[in-house]
mmCIF file of C-alpha atoms and ligand atoms in Angstrom:
data_model
loop_
_atom_site.group_PDB
_atom_site.id
_atom_site.type_symbol
_atom_site.label_atom_id
_atom_site.label_comp_id
_atom_site.label_asym_id
_atom_site.label_seq_id
_atom_site.Cartn_x
_atom_site.Cartn_y
_atom_site.Cartn_z
ATOM 1 C CA MET A 23 36.376 168.365 -29.744
ATOM 2 C CA GLU A 24 37.807 171.861 -30.107
ATOM 3 C CA VAL A 25 36.872 174.037 -33.077
ATOM 4 C CA PRO A 26 38.460 177.482 -32.903
ATOM 5 C CA TYR A 27 36.800 180.243 -34.868
ATOM 6 C CA LEU A 28 39.905 180.532 -37.004
ATOM 7 C CA ASP A 29 43.101 178.513 -37.283
ATOM 8 C CA LEU A 30 45.783 179.713 -39.674
ATOM 9 C CA SER A 31 48.108 176.735 -39.324
ATOM 10 C CA TYR A 32 46.968 175.092 -42.574
ATOM 11 C CA VAL A 33 47.615 178.224 -44.637
ATOM 12 C CA ASN A 34 50.868 179.240 -42.942
ATOM 13 C CA LEU A 35 52.567 176.420 -41.027
ATOM 14 C CA ASN A 36 52.074 174.015 -43.928
ATOM 15 C CA HIS A 37 54.273 176.280 -46.045
ATOM 16 C CA LYS A 38 56.819 177.141 -43.385
ATOM 17 C CA ALA A 39 59.868 175.979 -45.350
ATOM 18 C CA ALA A 40 58.889 177.917 -48.491
ATOM 19 C CA LEU A 41 58.004 181.004 -46.447
ATOM 20 C CA LEU A 42 61.356 180.908 -44.644
ATOM 21 C CA GLU A 43 63.115 180.526 -47.959
ATOM 22 C CA ALA A 44 61.287 183.628 -49.224
ATOM 23 C CA VAL A 45 62.378 185.616 -46.162
ATOM 24 C CA GLU A 46 65.934 184.387 -46.636
ATOM 25 C CA ARG A 47 65.811 185.581 -50.234
ATOM 26 C CA VAL A 48 65.033 189.098 -49.006
ATOM 27 C CA ILE A 49 67.791 188.988 -46.375
ATOM 28 C CA ASP A 50 70.310 187.737 -48.926
ATOM 29 C CA SER A 51 69.322 190.403 -51.455
ATOM 30 C CA GLY A 52 70.210 193.190 -49.065
ATOM 31 C CA TRP A 53 67.155 195.184 -50.235
ATOM 32 C CA THR A 54 64.242 195.479 -47.851
ATOM 33 C CA ILE A 55 62.107 198.375 -49.180
ATOM 34 C CA LEU A 56 60.195 198.500 -52.505
ATOM 35 C CA SER A 57 62.484 196.118 -54.289
ATOM 36 C CA LYS A 58 62.277 192.990 -56.464
ATOM 37 C CA GLU A 59 59.809 191.065 -54.300
ATOM 38 C CA VAL A 60 57.242 193.882 -54.256
ATOM 39 C CA VAL A 61 57.506 194.327 -58.020
ATOM 40 C CA GLU A 62 57.212 190.573 -58.565
ATOM 41 C CA PHE A 63 54.197 190.179 -56.302
ATOM 42 C CA GLU A 64 52.479 193.211 -57.840
ATOM 43 C CA LYS A 65 52.884 191.562 -61.246
ATOM 44 C CA ARG A 66 51.484 188.271 -59.987
ATOM 45 C CA TRP A 67 48.527 189.902 -58.253
ATOM 46 C CA ALA A 68 47.648 192.044 -61.280
ATOM 47 C CA SER A 69 47.722 188.933 -63.429
ATOM 48 C CA TYR A 70 45.637 186.942 -60.928
ATOM 49 C CA VAL A 71 42.966 189.646 -60.630
ATOM 50 C CA GLY A 72 43.114 190.610 -64.294
ATOM 51 C CA THR A 73 44.003 194.291 -64.072
ATOM 52 C CA ARG A 74 46.851 196.072 -65.822
ATOM 53 C CA HIS A 75 48.310 197.429 -62.572
ATOM 54 C CA ALA A 76 48.633 196.454 -58.927
ATOM 55 C CA ILE A 77 50.312 198.724 -56.384
ATOM 56 C CA GLY A 78 51.307 197.207 -53.049
ATOM 57 C CA VAL A 79 50.681 199.238 -49.907
ATOM 58 C CA ALA A 80 50.922 198.740 -46.157
ATOM 59 C CA ASN A 81 47.327 197.621 -45.470
ATOM 60 C CA GLY A 82 43.769 197.617 -46.788
ATOM 61 C CA LEU A 83 42.721 200.867 -45.132
ATOM 62 C CA ASP A 84 45.624 202.735 -46.748
ATOM 63 C CA ALA A 85 44.779 201.100 -50.089
ATOM 64 C CA MET A 86 41.327 202.698 -49.943
ATOM 65 C CA ILE A 87 42.617 206.063 -48.698
ATOM 66 C CA ILE A 88 45.168 206.237 -51.505
ATOM 67 C CA ALA A 89 42.586 205.151 -54.099
ATOM 68 C CA LEU A 90 40.328 208.017 -52.946
ATOM 69 C CA GLU A 91 43.245 210.482 -53.036
ATOM 70 C CA VAL A 92 44.087 209.466 -56.583
ATOM 71 C CA LEU A 93 40.474 210.034 -57.649
ATOM 72 C CA GLY A 94 40.722 213.515 -56.158
ATOM 73 C CA VAL A 95 38.080 212.844 -53.498
ATOM 74 C CA GLY A 96 38.255 215.335 -50.631
ATOM 75 C CA PRO A 97 36.390 217.929 -48.578
ATOM 76 C CA GLY A 98 33.006 218.841 -50.075
ATOM 77 C CA ASP A 99 32.642 215.468 -51.820
ATOM 78 C CA GLU A 100 30.263 212.683 -50.905
ATOM 79 C CA VAL A 101 31.112 208.999 -51.093
ATOM 80 C CA ILE A 102 28.419 206.321 -50.911
ATOM 81 C CA VAL A 103 29.265 203.397 -48.610
ATOM 82 C CA PRO A 104 27.344 200.392 -47.269
ATOM 83 C CA SER A 105 25.705 200.894 -43.871
ATOM 84 C CA ASN A 106 26.961 197.416 -42.904
ATOM 85 C CA THR A 107 30.659 196.975 -43.417
ATOM 86 C CA TYR A 108 33.843 196.865 -41.438
ATOM 87 C CA ILE A 109 34.502 200.424 -40.267
ATOM 88 C CA ALA A 110 37.614 200.718 -42.490
ATOM 89 C CA THR A 111 35.381 201.467 -45.494
ATOM 90 C CA TRP A 112 33.958 204.515 -43.732
ATOM 91 C CA LEU A 113 37.262 205.588 -42.175
ATOM 92 C CA ALA A 114 38.955 205.858 -45.561
ATOM 93 C CA VAL A 115 36.308 208.346 -46.718
ATOM 94 C CA SER A 116 36.516 210.347 -43.494
ATOM 95 C CA ARG A 117 40.336 210.397 -43.630
ATOM 96 C CA VAL A 118 40.350 212.217 -46.987
ATOM 97 C CA GLY A 119 37.842 214.741 -45.616
ATOM 98 C CA ALA A 120 34.828 213.599 -47.657
ATOM 99 C CA LYS A 121 31.353 212.803 -46.311
ATOM 100 C CA VAL A 122 30.112 209.207 -45.943
ATOM 101 C CA ILE A 123 26.650 208.602 -47.389
ATOM 102 C CA PRO A 124 25.532 205.226 -46.026
ATOM 103 C CA VAL A 125 23.116 203.073 -48.000
ATOM 104 C CA GLU A 126 21.359 200.002 -46.724
ATOM 105 C CA PRO A 127 22.204 196.531 -48.030
ATOM 106 C CA ASP A 128 19.902 193.852 -49.318
ATOM 107 C CA ILE A 129 19.183 191.659 -46.315
ATOM 108 C CA ALA A 130 19.409 188.533 -48.492
ATOM 109 C CA SER A 131 22.859 189.252 -49.913
ATOM 110 C CA PHE A 132 24.256 191.573 -47.195
ATOM 111 C CA ASN A 133 25.511 193.737 -50.098
ATOM 112 C CA ILE A 134 24.395 197.008 -51.663
ATOM 113 C CA SER A 135 22.714 197.118 -55.066
ATOM 114 C CA ALA A 136 23.118 199.400 -58.083
ATOM 115 C CA ASN A 137 19.647 200.740 -57.407
ATOM 116 C CA ALA A 138 20.395 201.610 -53.775
ATOM 117 C CA ILE A 139 23.560 203.461 -54.818
ATOM 118 C CA HIS A 140 21.728 205.273 -57.599
ATOM 119 C CA LYS A 141 19.058 206.565 -55.216
ATOM 120 C CA ALA A 142 21.735 208.051 -52.926
ATOM 121 C CA ILE A 143 23.546 210.015 -55.636
ATOM 122 C CA SER A 144 23.557 213.810 -55.242
ATOM 123 C CA PRO A 145 25.403 216.531 -57.177
ATOM 124 C CA LYS A 146 28.206 216.158 -54.600
ATOM 125 C CA THR A 147 28.674 212.409 -55.089
ATOM 126 C CA LYS A 148 32.125 211.622 -56.409
ATOM 127 C CA ALA A 149 32.327 207.884 -55.779
ATOM 128 C CA ALA A 150 30.840 204.797 -54.160
ATOM 129 C CA ILE A 151 32.775 202.122 -52.329
ATOM 130 C CA VAL A 152 31.217 198.697 -52.746
ATOM 131 C CA VAL A 153 32.220 195.938 -50.348
ATOM 132 C CA HIS A 154 32.023 192.265 -51.293
ATOM 133 C CA LEU A 155 31.036 191.508 -47.737
ATOM 134 C CA TYR A 156 31.717 188.064 -46.278
ATOM 135 C CA GLY A 157 33.250 186.975 -49.624
ATOM 136 C CA ARG A 158 30.129 187.403 -51.716
ATOM 137 C CA PRO A 159 30.468 189.489 -54.897
ATOM 138 C CA CYS A 160 28.274 192.567 -55.336
ATOM 139 C CA PRO A 161 26.347 192.787 -58.626
ATOM 140 C CA MET A 162 29.236 194.526 -60.403
ATOM 141 C CA TYR A 163 27.854 194.517 -63.957
ATOM 142 C CA GLU A 164 24.787 196.479 -62.854
ATOM 143 C CA ILE A 165 26.817 198.698 -60.538
ATOM 144 C CA MET A 166 29.348 199.643 -63.252
ATOM 145 C CA GLU A 167 26.606 200.329 -65.781
ATOM 146 C CA MET A 168 24.810 202.590 -63.302
ATOM 147 C CA ALA A 169 28.120 204.331 -62.395
ATOM 148 C CA GLU A 170 29.018 205.004 -66.040
ATOM 149 C CA SER A 171 25.632 206.568 -66.709
ATOM 150 C CA SER A 172 25.698 208.569 -63.444
ATOM 151 C CA GLY A 173 29.293 209.773 -63.773
ATOM 152 C CA ILE A 174 30.549 208.485 -60.426
ATOM 153 C CA TYR A 175 33.616 206.413 -59.644
ATOM 154 C CA ILE A 176 33.397 202.934 -58.166
ATOM 155 C CA ILE A 177 35.972 201.587 -55.738
ATOM 156 C CA GLU A 178 35.715 197.921 -54.845
ATOM 157 C CA ASP A 179 36.676 197.102 -51.267
ATOM 158 C CA ASN A 180 37.794 193.547 -51.927
ATOM 159 C CA ALA A 181 39.248 192.903 -48.474
ATOM 160 C CA GLN A 182 36.895 189.991 -47.805
ATOM 161 C CA ALA A 183 36.684 188.471 -51.264
ATOM 162 C CA GLN A 184 40.056 187.564 -52.755
ATOM 163 C CA GLY A 185 39.362 185.075 -55.500
ATOM 164 C CA ALA A 186 35.636 185.820 -55.769
ATOM 165 C CA HIS A 187 34.324 186.283 -59.292
ATOM 166 C CA LEU A 188 31.329 186.919 -61.520
ATOM 167 C CA ASP A 189 31.298 184.742 -64.632
ATOM 168 C CA GLY A 190 35.035 184.221 -64.145
ATOM 169 C CA GLN A 191 35.911 187.908 -63.833
ATOM 170 C CA MET A 192 37.602 188.530 -60.504
ATOM 171 C CA THR A 193 36.343 191.006 -57.953
ATOM 172 C CA GLY A 194 38.876 193.786 -57.685
ATOM 173 C CA SER A 195 38.910 194.181 -61.453
ATOM 174 C CA PHE A 196 35.490 195.764 -62.061
ATOM 175 C CA GLY A 197 35.749 199.139 -60.316
ATOM 176 C CA HIS A 198 37.684 202.148 -61.567
ATOM 177 C CA ILE A 199 40.239 201.617 -58.840
ATOM 178 C CA ASN A 200 40.074 198.955 -56.151
ATOM 179 C CA ALA A 201 41.515 198.117 -52.783
ATOM 180 C CA THR A 202 42.189 194.951 -50.866
ATOM 181 C CA SER A 203 43.682 193.932 -47.553
ATOM 182 C CA PHE A 204 46.008 191.015 -46.941
ATOM 183 C CA TYR A 205 45.401 191.033 -43.184
ATOM 184 C CA PRO A 206 46.403 187.551 -41.944
ATOM 185 C CA GLY A 207 42.841 186.292 -41.408
ATOM 186 C CA LYS A 208 41.613 187.184 -44.902
ATOM 187 C CA ASN A 209 41.107 184.501 -47.577
ATOM 188 C CA PHE A 210 44.517 185.535 -48.803
ATOM 189 C CA GLY A 211 46.589 186.897 -45.954
ATOM 190 C CA ALA A 212 50.158 187.956 -45.295
ATOM 191 C CA LEU A 213 51.985 187.194 -42.060
ATOM 192 C CA GLY A 214 51.399 190.731 -40.889
ATOM 193 C CA ASP A 215 49.771 193.788 -42.429
ATOM 194 C CA ALA A 216 49.677 194.292 -46.190
ATOM 195 C CA GLY A 217 47.343 195.569 -48.899
ATOM 196 C CA ILE A 218 47.143 196.381 -52.587
ATOM 197 C CA ILE A 219 45.404 198.669 -55.084
ATOM 198 C CA THR A 220 44.321 197.441 -58.532
ATOM 199 C CA THR A 221 43.382 199.493 -61.581
ATOM 200 C CA ASN A 222 43.627 199.538 -65.359
ATOM 201 C CA ASN A 223 44.471 203.258 -65.382
ATOM 202 C CA GLU A 224 48.210 203.819 -65.767
ATOM 203 C CA GLU A 225 48.166 207.423 -64.615
ATOM 204 C CA TRP A 226 46.351 206.505 -61.389
ATOM 205 C CA ALA A 227 48.707 203.570 -60.848
ATOM 206 C CA ASP A 228 51.700 205.905 -61.094
ATOM 207 C CA GLN A 229 50.020 208.327 -58.681
ATOM 208 C CA CYS A 230 49.439 205.513 -56.173
ATOM 209 C CA LYS A 231 53.160 204.792 -56.234
ATOM 210 C CA VAL A 232 53.879 208.436 -55.459
ATOM 211 C CA TYR A 233 51.289 208.567 -52.653
ATOM 212 C CA ARG A 234 52.561 205.415 -50.955
ATOM 213 C CA ASN A 235 56.115 206.753 -50.863
ATOM 214 C CA TYR A 236 55.859 210.139 -49.133
ATOM 215 C CA GLY A 237 54.551 211.805 -52.267
ATOM 216 C CA SER A 238 57.937 211.307 -53.825
ATOM 217 C CA GLN A 239 59.271 209.789 -57.024
ATOM 218 C CA LYS A 240 62.752 211.129 -56.698
ATOM 219 C CA LYS A 241 64.473 210.841 -53.342
ATOM 220 C CA TYR A 242 63.947 213.955 -51.204
ATOM 221 C CA GLU A 243 61.737 215.622 -53.782
ATOM 222 C CA ASN A 244 58.121 215.610 -52.577
ATOM 223 C CA GLU A 245 55.440 216.569 -55.063
ATOM 224 C CA LEU A 246 52.356 215.910 -52.953
ATOM 225 C CA LEU A 247 51.287 215.223 -49.365
ATOM 226 C CA GLY A 248 51.915 211.505 -49.408
ATOM 227 C CA TYR A 249 51.933 208.634 -46.957
ATOM 228 C CA ASN A 250 54.456 206.100 -45.807
ATOM 229 C CA SER A 251 52.480 203.078 -46.939
ATOM 230 C CA ARG A 252 54.743 200.736 -48.824
ATOM 231 C CA LEU A 253 54.087 197.020 -49.129
ATOM 232 C CA ASP A 254 56.816 195.377 -47.085
ATOM 233 C CA GLU A 255 59.379 193.468 -49.113
ATOM 234 C CA VAL A 256 59.289 190.460 -46.743
ATOM 235 C CA GLN A 257 55.479 190.312 -46.842
ATOM 236 C CA ALA A 258 55.545 190.545 -50.640
ATOM 237 C CA ALA A 259 57.972 187.611 -50.837
ATOM 238 C CA MET A 260 55.725 185.501 -48.596
ATOM 239 C CA LEU A 261 52.563 186.521 -50.440
ATOM 240 C CA SER A 262 54.104 185.262 -53.700
ATOM 241 C CA VAL A 263 54.566 181.863 -52.042
ATOM 242 C CA LYS A 264 51.010 181.771 -50.726
ATOM 243 C CA LEU A 265 49.311 182.941 -53.919
ATOM 244 C CA GLU A 266 49.680 179.499 -55.477
ATOM 245 C CA PHE A 267 47.314 178.085 -52.854
ATOM 246 C CA LEU A 268 44.568 180.730 -52.836
ATOM 247 C CA LYS A 269 42.378 178.985 -55.366
ATOM 248 C CA GLU A 270 42.391 175.605 -53.619
ATOM 249 C CA ASN A 271 41.907 177.257 -50.228
ATOM 250 C CA ASN A 272 38.767 178.971 -51.519
ATOM 251 C CA VAL A 273 37.510 175.588 -52.774
ATOM 252 C CA LEU A 274 38.013 174.178 -49.257
ATOM 253 C CA ARG A 275 35.990 177.067 -47.824
ATOM 254 C CA THR A 276 33.215 176.380 -50.324
ATOM 255 C CA HIS A 277 33.066 172.696 -49.288
ATOM 256 C CA ILE A 278 32.620 173.764 -45.661
ATOM 257 C CA ALA A 279 29.906 176.292 -46.574
ATOM 258 C CA ASN A 280 28.109 173.653 -48.650
ATOM 259 C CA THR A 281 28.116 171.261 -45.704
ATOM 260 C CA TYR A 282 26.725 173.962 -43.405
ATOM 261 C CA ASN A 283 24.046 174.741 -45.998
ATOM 262 C CA GLU A 284 23.002 171.086 -46.238
ATOM 263 C CA GLN A 285 23.254 170.163 -42.589
ATOM 264 C CA LEU A 286 21.675 173.260 -41.085
ATOM 265 C CA ALA A 287 18.805 173.559 -43.560
ATOM 266 C CA GLY A 288 15.415 173.315 -41.933
ATOM 267 C CA ILE A 289 16.226 174.842 -38.546
ATOM 268 C CA ASP A 290 13.329 177.273 -38.309
ATOM 269 C CA LYS A 291 15.031 179.806 -36.117
ATOM 270 C CA VAL A 292 18.206 180.101 -38.185
ATOM 271 C CA LEU A 293 18.422 181.951 -41.484
ATOM 272 C CA LEU A 294 21.254 180.547 -43.594
ATOM 273 C CA PRO A 295 23.143 182.686 -46.110
ATOM 274 C CA SER A 296 21.753 182.415 -49.629
ATOM 275 C CA VAL A 297 24.016 180.784 -52.184
ATOM 276 C CA SER A 298 25.414 182.928 -54.992
ATOM 277 C CA GLN A 299 27.814 182.611 -57.881
ATOM 278 C CA GLY A 300 31.507 183.233 -57.180
ATOM 279 C CA ASN A 301 31.249 183.555 -53.371
ATOM 280 C CA VAL A 302 34.508 182.658 -51.598
ATOM 281 C CA TRP A 303 32.970 182.426 -48.127
ATOM 282 C CA HIS A 304 35.336 184.611 -46.140
ATOM 283 C CA ILE A 305 32.697 184.382 -43.451
ATOM 284 C CA TYR A 306 29.773 181.983 -43.043
ATOM 285 C CA PRO A 307 27.079 184.252 -41.548
ATOM 286 C CA ILE A 308 23.844 182.985 -40.059
ATOM 287 C CA LEU A 309 21.053 185.222 -38.775
ATOM 288 C CA LEU A 310 19.188 184.345 -35.611
ATOM 289 C CA GLU A 311 17.415 185.999 -32.729
ATOM 290 C CA ASP A 312 18.683 185.405 -29.208
ATOM 291 C CA ARG A 313 22.247 184.909 -30.410
ATOM 292 C CA ALA A 314 23.875 184.971 -26.970
ATOM 293 C CA ALA A 315 22.443 181.625 -25.869
ATOM 294 C CA LEU A 316 23.744 179.809 -28.953
ATOM 295 C CA ILE A 317 27.163 181.480 -28.654
ATOM 296 C CA ASN A 318 27.413 180.257 -25.059
ATOM 297 C CA TYR A 319 26.261 176.764 -25.881
ATOM 298 C CA LEU A 320 28.807 176.465 -28.682
ATOM 299 C CA LYS A 321 31.525 177.888 -26.459
ATOM 300 C CA GLU A 322 30.737 175.321 -23.743
ATOM 301 C CA ASN A 323 31.200 172.696 -26.430
ATOM 302 C CA GLY A 324 34.583 174.017 -27.541
ATOM 303 C CA ILE A 325 33.353 175.884 -30.630
ATOM 304 C CA GLY A 326 34.443 179.451 -31.347
ATOM 305 C CA THR A 327 32.242 181.988 -33.144
ATOM 306 C CA LEU A 328 32.547 185.700 -33.903
ATOM 307 C CA ILE A 329 30.221 188.559 -34.794
ATOM 308 C CA HIS A 330 30.898 190.583 -37.929
ATOM 309 C CA TYR A 331 30.123 193.237 -36.703
ATOM 310 C CA PRO A 332 28.386 193.881 -33.383
ATOM 311 C CA ILE A 333 28.139 197.695 -33.712
ATOM 312 C CA PRO A 334 27.359 199.241 -37.096
ATOM 313 C CA ALA A 335 29.621 202.127 -38.120
ATOM 314 C CA HIS A 336 26.894 204.788 -37.721
ATOM 315 C CA LEU A 337 26.521 203.906 -34.021
ATOM 316 C CA GLN A 338 30.249 203.832 -33.244
ATOM 317 C CA LYS A 339 31.614 206.503 -30.917
ATOM 318 C CA ALA A 340 34.042 207.531 -33.657
ATOM 319 C CA TYR A 341 31.039 208.650 -35.739
ATOM 320 C CA ALA A 342 29.024 210.281 -32.935
ATOM 321 C CA HIS A 343 29.691 213.670 -34.589
ATOM 322 C CA LEU A 344 27.492 212.638 -37.537
ATOM 323 C CA GLY A 345 24.514 212.511 -35.168
ATOM 324 C CA TYR A 346 23.054 209.198 -36.319
ATOM 325 C CA GLN A 347 20.592 207.439 -33.996
ATOM 326 C CA LEU A 348 19.478 203.875 -33.459
ATOM 327 C CA GLY A 349 16.826 203.274 -36.112
ATOM 328 C CA ASP A 350 18.539 205.284 -38.862
ATOM 329 C CA PHE A 351 19.776 202.182 -40.715
ATOM 330 C CA PRO A 352 17.475 199.343 -39.615
ATOM 331 C CA ILE A 353 18.908 196.679 -41.926
ATOM 332 C CA ALA A 354 22.482 197.278 -40.761
ATOM 333 C CA GLU A 355 21.205 197.295 -37.186
ATOM 334 C CA LYS A 356 19.286 194.048 -37.659
ATOM 335 C CA ILE A 357 22.376 192.351 -39.123
ATOM 336 C CA ALA A 358 24.528 193.656 -36.262
ATOM 337 C CA ALA A 359 22.020 192.311 -33.730
ATOM 338 C CA GLU A 360 21.430 188.909 -35.326
ATOM 339 C CA VAL A 361 24.478 187.849 -37.328
ATOM 340 C CA LEU A 362 26.766 185.092 -36.118
ATOM 341 C CA SER A 363 29.859 183.836 -37.957
ATOM 342 C CA LEU A 364 30.523 180.101 -37.768
ATOM 343 C CA PRO A 365 34.063 178.714 -38.037
ATOM 344 C CA ILE A 366 35.274 178.413 -41.619
ATOM 345 C CA TYR A 367 38.896 178.059 -42.706
ATOM 346 C CA PRO A 368 41.057 175.828 -44.893
ATOM 347 C CA GLY A 369 42.227 172.917 -42.781
ATOM 348 C CA MET A 370 38.994 172.671 -40.798
ATOM 349 C CA SER A 371 38.340 168.932 -40.830
ATOM 350 C CA ARG A 372 35.124 167.279 -41.990
ATOM 351 C CA GLU A 373 34.678 165.986 -38.443
ATOM 352 C CA GLN A 374 34.944 169.521 -37.079
ATOM 353 C CA VAL A 375 32.368 170.855 -39.573
ATOM 354 C CA PHE A 376 29.913 168.041 -38.742
ATOM 355 C CA TYR A 377 30.538 168.557 -35.032
ATOM 356 C CA VAL A 378 29.563 172.245 -35.319
ATOM 357 C CA CYS A 379 26.394 171.263 -37.231
ATOM 358 C CA GLU A 380 25.513 168.579 -34.701
ATOM 359 C CA LYS A 381 25.884 170.978 -31.782
ATOM 360 C CA ILE A 382 23.729 173.644 -33.471
ATOM 361 C CA LYS A 383 21.062 171.030 -34.198
ATOM 362 C CA ASP A 384 21.260 169.811 -30.570
ATOM 363 C CA PHE A 385 20.756 173.360 -29.356
ATOM 364 C CA TYR A 386 17.529 173.728 -31.329
ATOM 365 C CA LYS A 387 16.155 170.250 -30.500
HETATM 366 C C1 PLP B 801 35.730 195.137 -45.602
HETATM 367 C C2 PLP B 801 37.089 195.567 -45.123
HETATM 368 N N1 PLP B 801 37.634 196.669 -45.629
HETATM 369 C C3 PLP B 801 38.853 197.080 -45.250
HETATM 370 C C4 PLP B 801 39.593 196.396 -44.316
HETATM 371 C C5 PLP B 801 40.883 196.992 -43.866
HETATM 372 O O1 PLP B 801 41.997 196.227 -44.082
HETATM 373 P P1 PLP B 801 43.310 196.396 -43.171
HETATM 374 O O2 PLP B 801 43.030 195.818 -41.842
HETATM 375 O O3 PLP B 801 44.357 195.673 -43.929
HETATM 376 O O4 PLP B 801 43.608 197.872 -43.104
HETATM 377 C C6 PLP B 801 39.069 195.221 -43.767
HETATM 378 C C7 PLP B 801 39.776 194.360 -42.803
HETATM 379 O O5 PLP B 801 40.440 194.620 -41.919
HETATM 380 C C8 PLP B 801 37.774 194.794 -44.181
HETATM 381 O O6 PLP B 801 37.211 193.685 -43.680
#
């Protein structure tokens, strides 16, 4: 049996006719930039997440950069980030000229806590970016309470957690201004690059619209140093089609994660992810020593796996100038050395899930 790490056919091919119809709608309209489809999808996304505003941009990295710009974060400012995240979280901070202040996650949740952020606050701290890593919500009530009393801004990086929630409130609606990616492999993905910013602040929302469009509101009048980062009209049209299925797709992911949790329990050498409220299981991460042997065994048996992420941001060449060494962030380093992502995607059959479990159990027999 073959089990790829990820297969997008269920979430895309299944809706081919509706997606083509959406593209046709854009072609027929004659408008391909920032038109009806973008406005419509922004409305739908804001309503889904529960914020007053949503501003479509070209990708998740730009969403975070523009959110930081709007908050006025720049040179001389510090921004707290998790030590274990996809590098985009750090890059956004570096791009606006601010300094990244990494804090270590909780090994049990992979996420950073209000307390960890609080300890890293200095007079220069302007904001913290919290990442709902692997689809698991950060403790947002505590984080927002701490942020209000400390006077810092919170940006949620919701790229891995579309549809996640705490007591029914969606991630992406807690922070002052929030960013997400609709990269195709996310829980909710476009058919190319796309992203969005969410906020309840009207002034910031208007500013985001100026930033994404060359710093311009009126054609050929540029009021600030903006970007070209508009959500594509065709992607917006297709995202509106796919939004209807996000909820049920997250339920399918949860079924798979539940099966992994049941079937893999009791293997001494494998630490399973702890269960939490509102997790949408973008990734099913296990921790184990001697990962390479299991990866090879699964590969020989037709099963794909990935590592999210093999090199923590502080040890990447791109951040060599910060002078961090191995040992500076031991939890991030441990996760990078031991984490393994098992296949999880809507459309993965029950037989495929059980096959993966059986092969992992065989390996440890
Ligand atoms: C946690 C996180 N933040 C940000 C991004 C950046 O999104 P994009 O690739 O759309 O720029 C990604 C994914 O790529 C991500 O996983």
